[in-house]
Coordinates of C-alpha atoms in Angstrom, one line a residue:
Chain P
M1 CA 16.3 -27.7 -26.3
R2 CA 17.7 -30.9 -24.3
D3 CA 21.2 -32.0 -24.8
V4 CA 21.6 -35.2 -26.9
A5 CA 24.3 -37.5 -27.0
V6 CA 25.4 -40.5 -29.4
I7 CA 25.6 -43.4 -26.9
G8 CA 26.1 -46.4 -29.4
V9 CA 27.6 -46.7 -32.9
G10 CA 27.9 -49.7 -35.2
M11 CA 28.9 -50.5 -38.8
H12 CA 28.6 -53.4 -41.3
P13 CA 32.1 -53.2 -42.9
F14 CA 31.9 -51.2 -46.2
G15 CA 32.9 -53.2 -49.4
K16 CA 31.4 -55.5 -52.1
F17 CA 28.9 -57.7 -50.8
L18 CA 27.0 -59.1 -53.9
E19 CA 25.2 -61.8 -51.9
K20 CA 23.9 -59.7 -49.3
S21 CA 20.6 -57.6 -49.4
L22 CA 19.9 -54.3 -47.7
E23 CA 18.4 -56.1 -44.7
D24 CA 21.5 -58.0 -44.3
L25 CA 23.8 -55.2 -44.2
A26 CA 21.4 -53.1 -42.0
R27 CA 21.0 -55.8 -39.4
V28 CA 24.6 -55.9 -38.6
A29 CA 24.9 -52.2 -38.2
V30 CA 22.0 -51.9 -36.2
W31 CA 22.8 -54.5 -33.6
N32 CA 26.3 -53.3 -33.4
A33 CA 25.1 -49.9 -32.4
V34 CA 22.4 -51.1 -30.1
E35 CA 24.9 -53.5 -28.2
D36 CA 27.4 -50.6 -28.0
S37 CA 24.8 -48.2 -26.5
G38 CA 23.9 -50.6 -23.8
V39 CA 20.4 -49.8 -24.6
P40 CA 17.9 -52.9 -24.0
P41 CA 16.4 -53.1 -27.5
K42 CA 12.8 -52.7 -26.3
E43 CA 13.8 -49.1 -24.8
I44 CA 14.4 -47.8 -28.5
E45 CA 11.6 -45.5 -29.1
A46 CA 11.7 -44.2 -32.6
A47 CA 13.8 -44.7 -35.7
Y48 CA 15.2 -42.7 -38.9
V49 CA 16.3 -44.9 -41.7
A50 CA 18.5 -43.3 -44.3
N51 CA 18.6 -44.8 -47.6
S52 CA 19.2 -43.1 -51.0
L53 CA 19.1 -45.4 -54.1
G54 CA 17.6 -48.7 -52.8
G55 CA 14.2 -48.0 -54.6
L56 CA 16.1 -48.5 -58.0
V57 CA 18.0 -51.4 -56.8
T58 CA 15.3 -53.5 -55.3
G59 CA 12.0 -51.9 -56.5
Q60 CA 11.1 -51.2 -52.9
E61 CA 10.0 -47.5 -52.5
G62 CA 8.3 -45.9 -50.0
V63 CA 8.7 -48.0 -46.9
R64 CA 12.2 -49.4 -47.2
G65 CA 12.9 -48.4 -43.5
Q66 CA 10.0 -50.4 -42.2
V67 CA 11.0 -53.2 -44.4
I68 CA 14.6 -53.1 -43.4
L69 CA 14.0 -52.8 -39.6
R70 CA 11.4 -55.4 -39.5
D71 CA 14.2 -57.8 -40.6
A72 CA 16.5 -56.5 -37.7
G73 CA 13.8 -57.1 -35.3
F74 CA 12.4 -53.4 -34.6
S75 CA 8.7 -52.6 -35.5
G76 CA 5.9 -51.0 -33.7
I77 CA 7.8 -47.9 -33.1
P78 CA 7.7 -44.5 -35.1
I79 CA 9.9 -45.2 -38.3
V80 CA 10.8 -42.5 -40.7
N81 CA 12.4 -42.9 -44.1
V82 CA 15.3 -40.4 -45.1
E83 CA 16.5 -39.3 -48.5
N84 CA 19.1 -36.8 -49.1
A85 CA 21.4 -38.2 -51.8
C86 CA 24.9 -38.9 -50.2
A87 CA 24.4 -36.7 -47.0
S88 CA 21.2 -39.0 -46.0
G89 CA 22.9 -40.4 -43.3
T90 CA 23.6 -37.2 -41.3
T91 CA 20.3 -35.7 -42.3
A92 CA 18.7 -38.5 -40.5
L93 CA 21.0 -38.1 -37.6
R94 CA 19.8 -34.4 -37.4
C95 CA 16.2 -35.5 -37.5
G96 CA 16.9 -37.9 -34.5
W97 CA 19.0 -35.2 -32.8
M98 CA 15.9 -32.7 -33.3
E99 CA 13.2 -35.2 -32.0
A100 CA 15.2 -36.1 -28.8
A101 CA 16.2 -32.4 -28.2
L102 CA 12.6 -31.5 -28.4
G103 CA 11.8 -34.1 -25.9
V104 CA 9.5 -36.2 -28.1
H105 CA 11.6 -39.2 -27.4
D106 CA 14.6 -40.1 -25.3
V107 CA 16.1 -43.0 -27.3
I108 CA 16.4 -43.0 -31.2
L109 CA 18.0 -45.4 -33.5
V110 CA 19.4 -43.8 -36.6
L111 CA 20.3 -46.0 -39.6
G112 CA 22.1 -45.4 -43.0
V113 CA 22.2 -48.3 -45.4
E114 CA 23.1 -48.7 -49.2
K115 CA 23.5 -51.6 -51.6
L116 CA 25.0 -50.5 -54.8
F117 CA 26.9 -53.5 -56.2
L118 CA 25.1 -55.3 -58.7
P119 CA 26.0 -57.9 -61.2
R120 CA 26.4 -55.5 -64.1
T121 CA 28.5 -52.5 -63.2
E122 CA 26.6 -50.3 -65.9
D123 CA 23.4 -50.7 -63.8
S124 CA 25.1 -49.7 -60.5
I125 CA 26.6 -46.6 -62.2
R126 CA 23.2 -45.5 -63.7
I127 CA 21.7 -46.0 -60.4
L128 CA 24.3 -43.9 -58.7
M129 CA 24.1 -41.1 -61.2
A130 CA 20.3 -40.7 -60.2
D131 CA 21.7 -38.8 -57.1
A132 CA 22.7 -35.9 -59.5
D133 CA 20.1 -33.7 -61.3
V134 CA 19.0 -36.2 -64.2
R135 CA 18.9 -33.2 -66.6
L136 CA 22.5 -32.9 -66.2
M137 CA 23.0 -36.7 -66.8
D138 CA 21.2 -36.5 -70.1
M139 CA 23.7 -33.9 -71.1
G140 CA 26.8 -36.0 -70.5
F141 CA 27.5 -35.1 -66.8
Q142 CA 29.1 -37.4 -64.3
F143 CA 30.2 -37.0 -60.7
I144 CA 33.7 -37.3 -61.0
G145 CA 34.0 -34.9 -63.9
W146 CA 32.3 -32.2 -61.6
Y147 CA 34.9 -32.8 -59.0
A148 CA 37.6 -32.5 -61.8
M149 CA 36.2 -29.2 -63.0
E150 CA 35.9 -27.9 -59.2
L151 CA 39.6 -29.0 -58.7
R152 CA 40.7 -27.6 -62.0
K153 CA 39.7 -23.9 -60.8
Y154 CA 42.0 -24.4 -57.8
M155 CA 44.8 -25.4 -59.6
A156 CA 44.4 -22.6 -62.0
D157 CA 43.8 -19.9 -59.2
Y158 CA 46.2 -21.3 -56.1
G159 CA 48.7 -23.4 -57.9
W160 CA 47.4 -26.7 -56.6
R161 CA 49.1 -29.7 -58.4
K162 CA 48.4 -33.3 -58.9
E163 CA 51.1 -34.2 -56.5
H164 CA 49.0 -32.6 -53.8
F165 CA 46.1 -34.6 -54.7
A166 CA 48.1 -37.6 -54.8
K167 CA 49.4 -37.0 -51.2
V168 CA 46.0 -37.0 -49.9
V169 CA 45.2 -40.4 -51.1
E170 CA 48.6 -41.4 -49.8
K171 CA 47.5 -40.2 -46.5
N172 CA 43.9 -41.6 -46.4
S173 CA 44.8 -44.9 -47.9
F174 CA 47.4 -45.3 -45.1
N175 CA 44.5 -44.4 -42.6
G176 CA 42.2 -46.8 -44.2
S177 CA 44.9 -49.8 -43.9
L178 CA 44.4 -49.4 -40.2
N179 CA 40.6 -49.6 -40.3
P180 CA 38.9 -52.9 -40.2
N181 CA 35.6 -51.4 -41.6
A182 CA 37.1 -50.0 -44.8
Q183 CA 36.8 -51.4 -48.2
Y184 CA 40.2 -50.8 -49.2
R185 CA 43.0 -51.4 -46.7
K186 CA 46.2 -51.2 -48.9
P187 CA 48.5 -48.1 -48.5
L188 CA 49.0 -46.5 -51.8
T189 CA 52.1 -44.5 -52.7
A190 CA 51.6 -41.1 -54.7
E191 CA 53.3 -42.6 -57.6
Q192 CA 50.8 -45.5 -57.7
V193 CA 47.9 -42.9 -57.4
L194 CA 49.2 -40.6 -60.1
G195 CA 50.2 -43.7 -62.2
S196 CA 46.7 -45.3 -62.1
R197 CA 44.2 -44.6 -65.1
L198 CA 42.6 -41.3 -65.7
V199 CA 38.8 -40.9 -65.0
A200 CA 38.5 -37.5 -65.6
D201 CA 41.4 -35.2 -66.0
P202 CA 43.2 -34.3 -63.6
L203 CA 41.7 -37.2 -61.5
T204 CA 42.8 -40.7 -61.6
L205 CA 41.2 -43.9 -60.7
Y206 CA 42.7 -44.2 -57.0
M207 CA 41.6 -40.8 -56.3
C208 CA 37.9 -41.6 -56.6
A209 CA 35.5 -43.2 -53.8
P210 CA 34.6 -46.8 -55.1
M211 CA 31.2 -48.2 -55.5
S212 CA 30.2 -49.6 -52.2
D213 CA 27.8 -51.8 -50.1
G214 CA 27.5 -51.1 -46.4
A215 CA 25.5 -49.8 -43.2
A216 CA 26.2 -47.8 -40.3
A217 CA 24.1 -46.8 -37.3
A218 CA 23.9 -44.6 -34.1
V219 CA 21.8 -44.9 -31.1
L220 CA 21.0 -41.3 -29.7
C221 CA 19.8 -40.5 -26.1
S222 CA 18.8 -37.4 -24.2
R223 CA 21.8 -36.6 -22.0
E224 CA 19.7 -37.0 -18.8
R225 CA 18.7 -40.7 -19.5
A226 CA 22.2 -41.6 -21.0
G227 CA 23.6 -42.3 -17.7
R228 CA 21.1 -45.0 -17.2
Y229 CA 22.6 -47.0 -20.1
T230 CA 26.2 -46.2 -20.5
S231 CA 29.4 -45.3 -18.3
R232 CA 31.7 -44.6 -21.4
P233 CA 32.7 -41.2 -22.1
L234 CA 29.7 -39.3 -23.3
V235 CA 29.8 -37.7 -26.7
E236 CA 27.2 -35.2 -27.2
I237 CA 26.0 -33.6 -30.3
A238 CA 27.0 -30.0 -30.0
A239 CA 25.1 -28.6 -33.0
I240 CA 24.2 -29.8 -36.8
G241 CA 24.1 -27.4 -39.7
L242 CA 22.6 -28.3 -42.7
Q243 CA 22.3 -26.3 -46.0
S244 CA 20.8 -27.0 -49.4
G245 CA 22.3 -25.5 -52.8
R246 CA 20.9 -22.1 -53.8
F247 CA 21.4 -23.1 -57.5
A248 CA 21.6 -19.4 -58.3
D249 CA 24.7 -18.4 -60.1
A250 CA 26.2 -15.1 -58.6
G251 CA 27.5 -14.0 -62.1
G252 CA 31.1 -14.7 -61.5
A253 CA 31.0 -13.2 -58.1
P254 CA 32.4 -15.3 -55.2
R255 CA 29.8 -17.1 -53.3
P256 CA 30.5 -19.3 -50.2
S257 CA 30.0 -23.0 -50.8
I258 CA 27.0 -24.8 -49.0
T259 CA 29.6 -26.4 -46.9
T260 CA 30.9 -23.2 -45.6
L261 CA 27.3 -22.1 -44.6
A262 CA 26.6 -25.4 -43.1
A263 CA 29.6 -25.0 -40.9
K264 CA 28.9 -21.5 -40.0
E265 CA 25.4 -22.5 -38.9
A266 CA 26.9 -25.4 -36.5
Y267 CA 29.8 -23.4 -35.2
E268 CA 27.6 -20.6 -34.2
R269 CA 25.0 -23.1 -32.8
A270 CA 27.7 -24.7 -30.6
G271 CA 29.5 -22.1 -29.6
L272 CA 32.7 -23.5 -31.1
G273 CA 35.1 -22.6 -33.9
P274 CA 37.3 -24.1 -36.4
E275 CA 39.9 -23.8 -33.8
D276 CA 38.6 -26.1 -31.4
V277 CA 38.2 -29.0 -33.8
D278 CA 40.6 -31.8 -32.8
V279 CA 39.8 -34.4 -35.3
A280 CA 37.5 -34.2 -38.5
E281 CA 35.6 -36.6 -41.1
V282 CA 35.1 -34.7 -44.4
H283 CA 33.2 -36.0 -47.4
D284 CA 35.9 -36.4 -49.9
A285 CA 34.2 -38.3 -52.8
V286 CA 37.2 -37.8 -54.7
A287 CA 40.0 -37.4 -52.3
P288 CA 41.5 -34.2 -53.5
S289 CA 38.3 -32.5 -52.6
E290 CA 39.4 -32.9 -49.1
L291 CA 41.9 -30.0 -49.6
Y292 CA 38.9 -27.4 -50.5
H293 CA 37.0 -29.0 -47.5
Y294 CA 39.8 -27.9 -45.1
E295 CA 39.0 -24.3 -46.0
D296 CA 35.3 -24.6 -46.3
L297 CA 35.2 -25.6 -42.5
G298 CA 37.7 -22.8 -41.5
L299 CA 40.5 -25.3 -41.0
C300 CA 42.9 -23.0 -43.0
G301 CA 42.4 -19.9 -45.3
K302 CA 41.4 -19.6 -49.1
G303 CA 43.6 -21.7 -51.3
E304 CA 45.9 -23.0 -48.3
G305 CA 44.7 -26.6 -48.5
A306 CA 47.8 -27.7 -50.6
A307 CA 50.0 -26.3 -47.9
L308 CA 48.2 -28.3 -45.1
I309 CA 48.8 -31.7 -46.8
E310 CA 52.2 -30.7 -47.9
A311 CA 53.1 -30.0 -44.2
G312 CA 51.5 -33.2 -43.0
R313 CA 49.2 -31.4 -40.6
T314 CA 45.9 -33.7 -41.6
R315 CA 47.8 -36.9 -40.7
I316 CA 46.6 -38.9 -37.6
T317 CA 49.7 -37.5 -36.1
G318 CA 49.4 -34.1 -37.3
D319 CA 47.7 -30.9 -35.4
I320 CA 44.6 -31.2 -37.5
P321 CA 43.9 -35.0 -38.3
V322 CA 41.2 -35.4 -41.1
N323 CA 39.8 -38.6 -42.4
T324 CA 41.5 -41.0 -39.8
S325 CA 38.9 -43.5 -41.4
G326 CA 40.5 -43.4 -44.6
G327 CA 37.8 -41.0 -46.0
L328 CA 35.4 -42.1 -48.8
A329 CA 38.2 -43.3 -51.3
A330 CA 39.6 -45.9 -48.9
R331 CA 36.7 -46.8 -46.3
G332 CA 34.3 -46.9 -49.2
H333 CA 31.0 -44.8 -50.0
P334 CA 27.8 -46.5 -49.8
V335 CA 26.0 -43.4 -50.2
A336 CA 23.4 -43.0 -47.4
A337 CA 25.5 -45.2 -44.9
T338 CA 28.7 -42.6 -45.4
G339 CA 27.6 -39.9 -43.0
L340 CA 26.9 -42.1 -40.1
A341 CA 30.2 -44.1 -40.6
Q342 CA 31.8 -40.6 -40.6
V343 CA 29.9 -40.1 -37.3
A344 CA 30.9 -43.6 -35.9
E345 CA 34.6 -42.9 -36.4
I346 CA 34.5 -39.3 -34.5
V347 CA 32.7 -41.0 -31.6
W348 CA 35.4 -43.8 -31.5
Q349 CA 37.9 -41.0 -31.7
L350 CA 36.4 -38.9 -28.7
R351 CA 35.9 -42.0 -26.8
G352 CA 39.6 -43.0 -27.3
E353 CA 38.6 -46.5 -28.9
A354 CA 39.8 -45.8 -32.5
G355 CA 43.0 -48.1 -31.9
P356 CA 45.9 -47.6 -34.2
R357 CA 43.8 -44.4 -35.8
Q358 CA 43.6 -42.8 -32.5
V359 CA 44.6 -39.3 -32.4
A360 CA 45.9 -37.9 -29.3
D361 CA 43.2 -36.8 -26.6
P362 CA 40.5 -35.1 -28.8
K363 CA 37.5 -33.4 -27.1
V364 CA 35.8 -32.0 -30.3
G365 CA 35.1 -33.7 -33.6
L366 CA 33.7 -32.6 -36.8
V367 CA 31.7 -34.6 -39.3
E368 CA 31.1 -33.1 -42.8
N369 CA 28.7 -34.8 -45.3
T370 CA 27.5 -33.5 -48.7
G371 CA 25.1 -35.0 -51.1
G372 CA 24.1 -34.8 -55.0
I373 CA 24.7 -32.0 -57.4
V374 CA 22.1 -29.8 -58.9
E375 CA 23.2 -27.3 -61.8
D376 CA 26.9 -26.5 -60.6
E377 CA 26.7 -27.1 -56.7
A378 CA 26.1 -30.0 -54.3
A379 CA 22.5 -30.4 -53.5
V380 CA 22.9 -30.6 -49.4
A381 CA 25.8 -30.1 -47.0
T382 CA 25.7 -31.0 -43.3
V383 CA 28.3 -30.3 -40.7
T384 CA 28.0 -32.1 -37.2
L385 CA 30.0 -31.2 -34.3
L386 CA 30.5 -33.8 -31.5
K387 CA 32.0 -32.9 -28.0
R388 CA 33.2 -35.2 -25.3
Chain B
M1 CA 12.2 -51.3 -90.5
A2 CA 10.9 -48.0 -88.6
A3 CA 13.2 -45.0 -89.5
K4 CA 15.0 -43.6 -86.5
D5 CA 13.8 -40.3 -85.1
V6 CA 15.4 -37.1 -84.2
V7 CA 14.7 -35.9 -80.7
Y8 CA 15.4 -32.4 -79.3
Q9 CA 16.2 -32.3 -75.7
E10 CA 16.2 -28.9 -73.5
A11 CA 14.6 -27.2 -76.6
E12 CA 13.3 -24.6 -74.3
C13 CA 16.8 -23.7 -73.6
Y14 CA 17.7 -22.3 -77.0
R15 CA 16.3 -20.4 -80.2
F16 CA 17.6 -19.6 -83.5
D17 CA 18.1 -16.0 -84.7
P18 CA 15.6 -15.3 -87.5
A19 CA 17.9 -13.3 -89.5
G20 CA 21.1 -15.7 -89.9
G21 CA 19.7 -18.9 -88.2
R22 CA 22.4 -18.8 -85.5
P23 CA 21.3 -20.5 -82.2
Y24 CA 21.5 -18.3 -79.2
L25 CA 20.9 -19.7 -75.4
V26 CA 17.5 -18.5 -73.6
G27 CA 17.4 -17.7 -69.9
S28 CA 15.3 -15.9 -67.6
R29 CA 15.8 -12.5 -65.9
C30 CA 14.1 -11.0 -62.9
R31 CA 13.0 -7.4 -63.8
L32 CA 13.1 -6.7 -60.1
C33 CA 16.6 -7.6 -59.1
G34 CA 18.3 -8.4 -62.3
Y35 CA 19.1 -11.9 -61.6
T36 CA 19.8 -14.1 -64.5
A37 CA 18.9 -17.8 -64.4
F38 CA 19.8 -20.5 -66.9
P39 CA 17.9 -22.8 -67.4
P40 CA 15.1 -20.3 -67.6
R41 CA 13.0 -20.4 -64.5
A42 CA 9.5 -19.5 -63.5
A43 CA 10.3 -17.7 -60.3
C44 CA 13.3 -15.7 -59.3
P45 CA 15.5 -17.6 -56.9
A46 CA 17.3 -14.6 -55.6
C47 CA 14.3 -12.5 -54.6
I48 CA 11.8 -15.4 -54.5
N49 CA 9.2 -14.1 -56.7
K50 CA 7.2 -16.0 -59.0
E51 CA 5.7 -12.9 -61.2
S52 CA 9.1 -11.4 -62.1
M53 CA 10.9 -13.5 -64.5
Q54 CA 11.0 -12.8 -68.2
E55 CA 12.8 -14.6 -70.8
V56 CA 16.2 -13.3 -72.1
S57 CA 18.7 -14.0 -74.7
L58 CA 22.0 -15.0 -73.2
G59 CA 23.7 -14.9 -76.6
S60 CA 25.8 -17.5 -78.7
R61 CA 29.3 -17.0 -77.1
G62 CA 30.7 -17.6 -73.6
A63 CA 34.0 -18.3 -71.8
V64 CA 35.2 -21.7 -70.4
D65 CA 35.0 -21.4 -66.6
T66 CA 36.3 -24.8 -66.0
F67 CA 36.6 -28.1 -68.0
S68 CA 37.7 -31.7 -67.9
V69 CA 38.1 -34.6 -70.2
L70 CA 35.9 -37.4 -69.0
R71 CA 37.5 -41.0 -69.4
V72 CA 34.6 -42.6 -68.0
P73 CA 31.3 -41.6 -69.7
A74 CA 27.9 -40.9 -68.3
P75 CA 25.3 -43.6 -69.5
G76 CA 24.6 -43.3 -73.1
F77 CA 27.9 -41.6 -73.9
E78 CA 31.1 -42.5 -75.4
A79 CA 34.3 -41.6 -73.6
P80 CA 36.7 -39.6 -73.8
Y81 CA 34.8 -36.4 -74.5
V82 CA 35.1 -32.9 -73.0
V83 CA 32.7 -31.1 -70.6
A84 CA 32.9 -27.6 -69.4
Y85 CA 31.0 -25.0 -67.3
V86 CA 30.5 -22.2 -69.7
R87 CA 30.0 -18.5 -68.3
M88 CA 27.6 -16.4 -70.4
P89 CA 28.5 -12.7 -70.3
A90 CA 24.7 -12.0 -70.1
G91 CA 24.4 -14.5 -67.1
G92 CA 24.4 -18.2 -66.4
R93 CA 26.9 -20.9 -65.8
V94 CA 25.9 -23.5 -68.3
F95 CA 27.0 -27.3 -68.0
S96 CA 27.9 -28.4 -71.6
L97 CA 29.6 -30.9 -74.0
I98 CA 32.6 -29.2 -75.9
T99 CA 32.9 -30.3 -79.4
G100 CA 35.3 -29.5 -82.1
C101 CA 38.2 -30.0 -79.7
E102 CA 40.4 -32.7 -79.1
P103 CA 39.8 -34.8 -75.8
S104 CA 42.9 -34.1 -74.1
E105 CA 43.9 -31.6 -71.4
G106 CA 45.8 -29.2 -73.5
A107 CA 43.1 -28.7 -76.2
L108 CA 41.1 -26.4 -74.0
A109 CA 41.8 -23.8 -71.4
I110 CA 39.9 -21.9 -68.8
G111 CA 38.9 -18.4 -70.4
A112 CA 38.7 -19.9 -74.0
E113 CA 35.8 -18.5 -76.1
V114 CA 33.3 -20.9 -77.3
E115 CA 30.4 -20.8 -79.4
L116 CA 26.8 -22.4 -79.0
V117 CA 25.9 -25.3 -81.5
I118 CA 22.8 -27.2 -81.9
E119 CA 24.1 -30.9 -82.8
K120 CA 23.5 -34.6 -81.8
I121 CA 24.2 -35.2 -78.3
R122 CA 23.8 -38.8 -77.9
E123 CA 21.3 -41.7 -79.0
D124 CA 18.6 -42.6 -76.5
G125 CA 17.7 -46.1 -75.4
Q126 CA 15.5 -46.6 -78.7
G127 CA 18.2 -45.5 -81.0
N128 CA 16.9 -42.3 -81.7
E129 CA 19.4 -39.2 -82.4
V130 CA 19.0 -36.9 -79.5
R131 CA 19.9 -33.2 -80.5
G132 CA 20.7 -30.3 -78.3
Y133 CA 22.8 -27.5 -77.1
K134 CA 26.7 -27.8 -76.9
F135 CA 29.7 -25.4 -77.3
R136 CA 32.9 -25.4 -79.5
P137 CA 35.9 -23.4 -79.4
V138 CA 35.4 -20.1 -81.4
A139 CA 38.5 -20.6 -83.5
A140 CA 37.3 -24.2 -84.8
A141 CA 33.9 -22.6 -85.5
E142 CA 35.3 -19.8 -87.5
R143 CA 37.5 -22.4 -89.5
G144 CA 34.4 -24.3 -90.1
A145 CA 32.2 -21.5 -91.2
G146 CA 34.3 -20.0 -93.7
P147 CA 34.5 -16.4 -94.9
R148 CA 31.7 -14.3 -93.5

């Protein structure tokens, strides 16, 4: 396998853009990433396009990647459509990484784009729900309720409290206030978070990721070719782990989450461990879930997530900064774009380009991205390790 | 005007006891490794065998593994309502609505015993009544059932 670097990243800011199409969002992210990479556009050799729900939004199935990239000026190269719920973006990254590592191509564009805002909110919610097992939806299931049920177990088993949950939002909303690409840029206090309306007990509105439109893109390049395009600090993909849910209940016996398994795969392949991680972006579709992602990624022991947030260790200034971008609740969560926005944040951090969000001299960064729900488990989880 | 129909969803997931008419949940169990699946599956996900699964009763009562009160409903439902994952002693962790229980955090607890009922779940887009399985706290069930 060849070493592969992320030599360019770019975004269309996340937010509510009723007047913009998938193509409008994608074009901005793609060109920001291409210009950031220094690659002449004609030297892009292949592309992977992640989108999860655009078929239900626009009616365009099957060839969205080709249609979207045509608008940005890219055609006549191999284009592959990638769909894996909220983890579509890093799933596409994994496809591009493997293709470059295998030596099939050297320069690969990866795009994640999603448009969810529609004139009628109920249409948006119905479409979003299609990323869970529709069988569950017909029985009254909704995403936030699933997170609420997961977190209630931690409250019962480890004494986690709503106040800990609010502290995560306090941290992430502050980080989001420093991020020009974030959907929400207002710092929230724990009191405001706890005082916002209940969505699914014990979770309140300000703890939840919003509906979002947006796009994020990355340009990958084999390490040997990268010097031709860029003189910036080179950010390499050390490994990507991907795991899908087993949907096999263990009869009450403890079972590792699929995030834990994806992290194990990534750490082993990269020859790195949790102690090497200097900065992380995790998939907090509700901000409090960040607390159990800490332990799934090995950043702390079982049940210790609440202690980590209480001690402030995961702030930008802490020893294990997490979600410096603001995370999903502040940055926004345009499903298939999220994973590549996480990657963009870590690339900026490793290059020392994160501005007011910059953590001190990071060398290894981690991206955790999960997607979908089937039965009682996430459908897919990816863990990406990037190193300078 | 046409009368509205009653539609049953997930009907393969429960049966009625021929003696008393009480509903019980149906899963499948692997005769090789003993793995129990709900909903019933054609192949065993533990030993990945397509010949080994047999239908099995998961019984009528289980325990609340975790729950939430939803204030924002799934499409087609009216909030607030209570949902839970129910663990069946014979195997299976079942997502279900909880009925017969106030939609407030204090009205249910982890570990509470709940009993299967077949009732209206929602209305579909055509206004038909959709019935299916859900659970209610056992105490409420016994109050409703009277002496036995």
